[in-house]
mmCIF file of C-alpha atoms in Angstrom:
data_model
loop_
_atom_site.group_PDB
_atom_site.id
_atom_site.type_symbol
_atom_site.label_atom_id
_atom_site.label_comp_id
_atom_site.label_asym_id
_atom_site.label_seq_id
_atom_site.Cartn_x
_atom_site.Cartn_y
_atom_site.Cartn_z
ATOM 1 C CA UNK A 143 29.640 4.792 17.093
ATOM 2 C CA UNK A 144 26.959 3.535 14.706
ATOM 3 C CA UNK A 145 28.168 3.833 11.126
ATOM 4 C CA UNK A 146 26.012 4.538 8.088
ATOM 5 C CA UNK A 147 26.035 0.851 7.296
ATOM 6 C CA UNK A 148 24.573 0.033 10.706
ATOM 7 C CA UNK A 149 27.837 -1.245 12.223
ATOM 8 C CA UNK A 150 29.283 -0.588 15.667
ATOM 9 C CA UNK A 151 32.967 0.394 15.897
ATOM 10 C CA UNK A 152 34.549 -0.408 19.267
ATOM 11 C CA UNK A 153 36.521 2.414 20.869
ATOM 12 C CA UNK A 154 40.299 1.901 20.734
ATOM 13 C CA UNK A 155 41.499 5.294 21.941
ATOM 14 C CA UNK A 156 43.903 3.650 24.425
ATOM 15 C CA UNK A 157 44.793 0.556 22.398
ATOM 16 C CA UNK A 158 48.081 0.206 20.549
ATOM 17 C CA UNK A 159 46.634 -1.817 17.679
ATOM 18 C CA UNK A 160 46.135 0.038 14.409
ATOM 19 C CA UNK A 161 42.947 -1.773 13.338
ATOM 20 C CA UNK A 162 39.686 -1.031 15.107
ATOM 21 C CA UNK A 163 37.522 -4.089 15.823
ATOM 22 C CA UNK A 164 34.221 -3.710 14.036
ATOM 23 C CA UNK A 165 31.113 -5.521 15.256
ATOM 24 C CA UNK A 166 28.395 -6.005 12.645
ATOM 25 C CA UNK A 167 24.740 -6.017 13.617
ATOM 26 C CA UNK A 168 24.606 -9.707 12.749
ATOM 27 C CA UNK A 169 27.695 -10.759 14.724
ATOM 28 C CA UNK A 170 27.284 -13.188 17.618
ATOM 29 C CA UNK A 171 28.592 -12.913 21.150
ATOM 30 C CA UNK A 172 31.480 -15.353 20.513
ATOM 31 C CA UNK A 173 32.743 -13.093 17.716
ATOM 32 C CA UNK A 174 32.634 -10.095 20.024
ATOM 33 C CA UNK A 175 34.558 -11.945 22.752
ATOM 34 C CA UNK A 176 37.234 -13.050 20.260
ATOM 35 C CA UNK A 177 37.743 -9.465 19.097
ATOM 36 C CA UNK A 178 37.793 -8.145 22.643
ATOM 37 C CA UNK A 179 40.343 -10.800 23.699
ATOM 38 C CA UNK A 180 42.571 -9.814 20.791
ATOM 39 C CA UNK A 181 42.284 -6.182 21.807
ATOM 40 C CA UNK A 182 43.232 -6.984 25.417
ATOM 41 C CA UNK A 183 46.236 -9.044 24.271
ATOM 42 C CA UNK A 184 47.640 -6.173 22.228
ATOM 43 C CA UNK A 185 46.948 -3.286 24.562
ATOM 44 C CA UNK A 186 49.729 -1.214 26.071
ATOM 45 C CA UNK A 187 50.501 -2.611 29.590
ATOM 46 C CA UNK A 188 51.312 0.934 30.691
ATOM 47 C CA UNK A 189 47.990 2.201 29.382
ATOM 48 C CA UNK A 190 45.503 -0.659 29.760
ATOM 49 C CA UNK A 191 41.878 -0.588 28.703
ATOM 50 C CA UNK A 192 39.952 1.166 31.443
ATOM 51 C CA UNK A 193 36.988 -0.540 33.093
ATOM 52 C CA UNK A 194 34.454 2.009 31.944
ATOM 53 C CA UNK A 195 35.586 1.558 28.331
ATOM 54 C CA UNK A 196 35.231 -2.204 28.663
ATOM 55 C CA UNK A 197 31.719 -1.792 30.088
ATOM 56 C CA UNK A 198 30.822 0.667 27.339
ATOM 57 C CA UNK A 199 31.835 -1.815 24.658
ATOM 58 C CA UNK A 200 29.754 -4.549 26.261
ATOM 59 C CA UNK A 201 26.748 -2.220 26.500
ATOM 60 C CA UNK A 202 27.150 -1.090 22.893
ATOM 61 C CA UNK A 203 27.361 -4.652 21.631
ATOM 62 C CA UNK A 204 24.313 -5.652 23.662
ATOM 63 C CA UNK A 205 22.316 -2.753 22.207
ATOM 64 C CA UNK A 206 23.299 -3.591 18.645
ATOM 65 C CA UNK A 207 22.412 -7.239 19.109
ATOM 66 C CA UNK A 208 19.023 -6.295 20.549
ATOM 67 C CA UNK A 209 18.353 -3.938 17.631
ATOM 68 C CA UNK A 210 19.325 -6.641 15.131
ATOM 69 C CA UNK A 211 16.977 -9.089 16.823
ATOM 70 C CA UNK A 212 14.171 -6.525 16.840
ATOM 71 C CA UNK A 213 14.706 -5.791 13.144
ATOM 72 C CA UNK A 214 14.616 -9.507 12.375
ATOM 73 C CA UNK A 215 11.328 -9.925 14.227
ATOM 74 C CA UNK A 216 9.876 -6.869 12.486
ATOM 75 C CA UNK A 217 10.849 -8.276 9.094
ATOM 76 C CA UNK A 218 9.220 -11.598 9.933
ATOM 77 C CA UNK A 219 6.043 -9.817 11.043
ATOM 78 C CA UNK A 220 5.872 -7.723 7.850
ATOM 79 C CA UNK A 221 6.365 -10.840 5.719
ATOM 80 C CA UNK A 222 3.600 -12.631 7.609
ATOM 81 C CA UNK A 223 1.247 -9.660 7.270
ATOM 82 C CA UNK A 224 1.925 -9.467 3.542
ATOM 83 C CA UNK A 225 1.274 -13.188 3.140
ATOM 84 C CA UNK A 226 -1.958 -12.924 5.148
ATOM 85 C CA UNK A 227 -3.164 -10.011 3.020
ATOM 86 C CA UNK A 228 -2.429 -11.896 -0.182
ATOM 87 C CA UNK A 229 -4.131 -15.020 1.155
ATOM 88 C CA UNK A 230 -7.206 -13.043 2.150
ATOM 89 C CA UNK A 231 -7.358 -11.306 -1.223
ATOM 90 C CA UNK A 232 -7.079 -14.682 -2.997
ATOM 91 C CA UNK A 233 -10.445 -15.545 -1.444
ATOM 92 C CA UNK A 234 -11.964 -12.588 -3.310
ATOM 93 C CA UNK A 235 -11.346 -14.093 -6.752
ATOM 94 C CA UNK A 236 -14.666 -14.524 -8.525
ATOM 95 C CA UNK A 237 -16.362 -11.829 -6.455
ATOM 96 C CA UNK A 238 -17.124 -8.299 -7.597
ATOM 97 C CA UNK A 239 -15.277 -5.367 -6.043
ATOM 98 C CA UNK A 240 -16.621 -1.839 -5.776
ATOM 99 C CA UNK A 241 -14.151 0.919 -6.513
ATOM 100 C CA UNK A 242 -14.117 4.578 -7.512
ATOM 101 C CA UNK A 243 -10.962 3.973 -9.591
ATOM 102 C CA UNK A 244 -11.326 3.882 -13.393
ATOM 103 C CA UNK A 245 -12.563 0.477 -14.571
ATOM 104 C CA UNK A 246 -12.992 -1.123 -17.968
ATOM 105 C CA UNK A 247 -16.201 -0.823 -19.962
ATOM 106 C CA UNK A 248 -16.619 -2.996 -23.034
ATOM 107 C CA UNK A 249 -19.747 -4.878 -24.077
ATOM 108 C CA UNK A 250 -21.269 -5.441 -20.634
ATOM 109 C CA UNK A 251 -23.012 -2.727 -18.577
ATOM 110 C CA UNK A 252 -21.434 -1.547 -15.331
ATOM 111 C CA UNK A 253 -23.244 -1.529 -12.000
ATOM 112 C CA UNK A 254 -22.900 1.822 -10.227
ATOM 113 C CA UNK A 255 -23.660 2.591 -6.594
ATOM 114 C CA UNK A 256 -25.474 5.935 -6.372
ATOM 115 C CA UNK A 257 -25.479 7.679 -2.980
ATOM 116 C CA UNK A 258 -26.599 11.314 -3.294
ATOM 117 C CA UNK A 259 -27.118 13.743 -0.427
ATOM 118 C CA UNK A 260 -30.445 12.980 1.242
ATOM 119 C CA UNK A 261 -31.724 16.534 0.677
ATOM 120 C CA UNK A 262 -31.232 16.340 -3.090
ATOM 121 C CA UNK A 263 -34.318 16.510 -5.306
ATOM 122 C CA UNK A 264 -32.320 15.562 -8.422
ATOM 123 C CA UNK A 265 -28.994 13.921 -9.295
ATOM 124 C CA UNK A 266 -26.738 14.313 -12.302
ATOM 125 C CA UNK A 267 -24.321 11.528 -13.249
ATOM 126 C CA UNK A 268 -21.029 12.662 -14.809
ATOM 127 C CA UNK A 269 -18.852 10.246 -16.806
ATOM 128 C CA UNK A 270 -15.100 10.627 -17.360
ATOM 129 C CA UNK A 271 -12.859 8.640 -19.696
ATOM 130 C CA UNK A 272 -9.327 7.335 -19.070
ATOM 131 C CA UNK A 273 -7.856 10.711 -20.069
ATOM 132 C CA UNK A 274 -9.884 12.420 -17.332
ATOM 133 C CA UNK A 275 -12.164 14.170 -19.823
ATOM 134 C CA UNK A 276 -15.839 14.652 -19.039
ATOM 135 C CA UNK A 277 -17.721 12.931 -21.833
ATOM 136 C CA UNK A 278 -21.317 12.676 -20.621
ATOM 137 C CA UNK A 279 -23.879 14.090 -18.182
ATOM 138 C CA UNK A 280 -27.335 12.755 -17.487
ATOM 139 C CA UNK A 281 -30.088 13.374 -14.946
ATOM 140 C CA UNK A 282 -30.952 10.175 -13.095
ATOM 141 C CA UNK A 283 -33.483 11.326 -10.481
ATOM 142 C CA UNK A 284 -33.020 11.619 -6.741
ATOM 143 C CA UNK A 285 -33.020 7.949 -5.738
ATOM 144 C CA UNK A 286 -30.130 6.021 -4.261
ATOM 145 C CA UNK A 287 -28.936 2.456 -4.810
ATOM 146 C CA UNK A 288 -27.512 0.435 -7.684
ATOM 147 C CA UNK A 289 -28.112 1.258 -11.333
ATOM 148 C CA UNK A 290 -26.850 -0.305 -14.575
ATOM 149 C CA UNK A 291 -24.786 1.988 -16.776
ATOM 150 C CA UNK A 292 -24.899 1.009 -20.446
ATOM 151 C CA UNK A 293 -22.371 3.536 -21.724
ATOM 152 C CA UNK A 294 -24.413 5.469 -24.266
ATOM 153 C CA UNK A 295 -23.910 9.020 -25.529
ATOM 154 C CA UNK A 296 -26.696 11.569 -26.031
ATOM 155 C CA UNK A 297 -27.510 10.019 -29.433
ATOM 156 C CA UNK A 298 -27.820 6.560 -27.922
ATOM 157 C CA UNK A 299 -24.563 5.336 -29.455
ATOM 158 C CA UNK A 300 -22.257 3.107 -27.440
ATOM 159 C CA UNK A 301 -19.211 4.831 -26.013
ATOM 160 C CA UNK A 302 -15.769 3.489 -26.999
ATOM 161 C CA UNK A 303 -14.256 0.645 -25.006
ATOM 162 C CA UNK A 304 -12.187 2.364 -22.342
ATOM 163 C CA UNK A 305 -11.620 2.836 -18.628
ATOM 164 C CA UNK A 306 -14.278 5.083 -17.079
ATOM 165 C CA UNK A 307 -14.973 6.623 -13.697
ATOM 166 C CA UNK A 308 -17.952 8.555 -12.384
ATOM 167 C CA UNK A 309 -19.145 11.348 -10.110
ATOM 168 C CA UNK A 310 -22.578 12.601 -9.156
ATOM 169 C CA UNK A 311 -23.824 16.074 -8.383
ATOM 170 C CA UNK A 312 -26.586 16.314 -5.788
ATOM 171 C CA UNK A 313 -29.026 19.065 -6.772
ATOM 172 C CA UNK A 314 -31.581 20.969 -4.702
ATOM 173 C CA UNK A 315 -33.910 23.532 -6.286
ATOM 174 C CA UNK A 316 -31.696 23.630 -9.363
ATOM 175 C CA UNK A 317 -28.482 24.249 -7.422
ATOM 176 C CA UNK A 318 -25.595 21.801 -6.951
ATOM 177 C CA UNK A 319 -25.214 21.239 -3.206
ATOM 178 C CA UNK A 320 -22.651 18.421 -3.253
ATOM 179 C CA UNK A 321 -20.438 16.365 -5.550
ATOM 180 C CA UNK A 322 -19.194 12.854 -4.763
ATOM 181 C CA UNK A 323 -17.443 9.946 -6.413
ATOM 182 C CA UNK A 324 -19.403 6.914 -7.571
ATOM 183 C CA UNK A 325 -18.365 3.333 -6.937
ATOM 184 C CA UNK A 326 -18.590 0.830 -9.777
ATOM 185 C CA UNK A 327 -18.447 -2.969 -9.572
ATOM 186 C CA UNK A 328 -16.033 -5.182 -11.488
ATOM 187 C CA UNK A 329 -15.229 -8.885 -11.258
ATOM 188 C CA UNK A 330 -11.950 -9.878 -9.592
ATOM 189 C CA UNK A 331 -10.017 -12.258 -11.844
ATOM 190 C CA UNK A 332 -6.822 -12.583 -9.809
ATOM 191 C CA UNK A 333 -4.505 -11.125 -7.182
ATOM 192 C CA UNK A 334 -0.771 -10.593 -7.000
ATOM 193 C CA UNK A 335 1.876 -9.193 -4.688
ATOM 194 C CA UNK A 336 3.713 -6.047 -5.773
ATOM 195 C CA UNK A 337 6.173 -3.724 -4.033
ATOM 196 C CA UNK A 338 3.400 -1.436 -2.808
ATOM 197 C CA UNK A 339 1.182 -4.236 -1.475
ATOM 198 C CA UNK A 340 -1.527 -6.483 -2.894
ATOM 199 C CA UNK A 341 -2.920 -5.740 -6.340
ATOM 200 C CA UNK A 342 -6.233 -6.955 -7.749
ATOM 201 C CA UNK A 343 -6.624 -7.959 -11.386
ATOM 202 C CA UNK A 344 -10.092 -7.101 -12.647
ATOM 203 C CA UNK A 345 -11.859 -8.049 -15.860
ATOM 204 C CA UNK A 346 -9.996 -7.157 -19.061
ATOM 205 C CA UNK A 347 -6.708 -6.821 -17.178
ATOM 206 C CA UNK A 348 -7.531 -3.696 -15.188
ATOM 207 C CA UNK A 349 -5.367 -3.580 -12.053
ATOM 208 C CA UNK A 350 -6.036 -1.658 -8.835
ATOM 209 C CA UNK A 351 -4.590 -1.721 -5.338
ATOM 210 C CA UNK A 352 -6.546 -3.740 -2.794
ATOM 211 C CA UNK A 353 -6.839 -0.533 -0.764
ATOM 212 C CA UNK A 354 -8.876 1.048 -3.588
ATOM 213 C CA UNK A 355 -11.929 -1.142 -3.054
ATOM 214 C CA UNK A 356 -14.583 -0.330 -0.478
ATOM 215 C CA UNK A 357 -17.082 -3.201 -0.909
ATOM 216 C CA UNK A 358 -17.347 -6.772 -2.150
ATOM 217 C CA UNK A 359 -20.323 -8.771 -3.406
ATOM 218 C CA UNK A 360 -20.947 -12.164 -4.950
ATOM 219 C CA UNK A 361 -20.904 -12.107 -8.737
ATOM 220 C CA UNK A 362 -24.341 -12.049 -10.297
#
């Protein structure tokens, strides 16, 4: 049977030995033969190991060895894929990534990508801080494309340094017909490998998963 630890225990129902030979997933064929020879030497002459049991043990060992080999290949493939992903992401350093995740706003404006519904005759930009609180709304017209966000409140005062994210509401005849997230650009300062995959380090130490970006551009 296959134990919880991934080992195969050879059947010894007709053997006189008290210890069951255990074949680990990493054992080689020579080890298996040595154990089987020992088992044959100590079996009861009046109740020898039957042929079908012998064949079953060989088949079980072969299956375990094949599974171990497959697992080894899979591990090598996953390592290679992880290395390739990290190597690819390293080429992004110095570029700007677009993400809908919260990103840092300090003294420099952020570039936002506005993509309202085509039917909209007006668009409202909604700003949220790192706590998820809505802190600002402003009408920005019905156009699409990139805009610079300077982080000002209704009195024209600069908002506190913080991580911000954005949504827009597409409006038609005064009614909201759709809401969508807004991508913002930030410079990639570095990359690193973590348990969950590849992580990007943005300006001011903001970190996001590589899977959270949906566009890249050369830094302006």
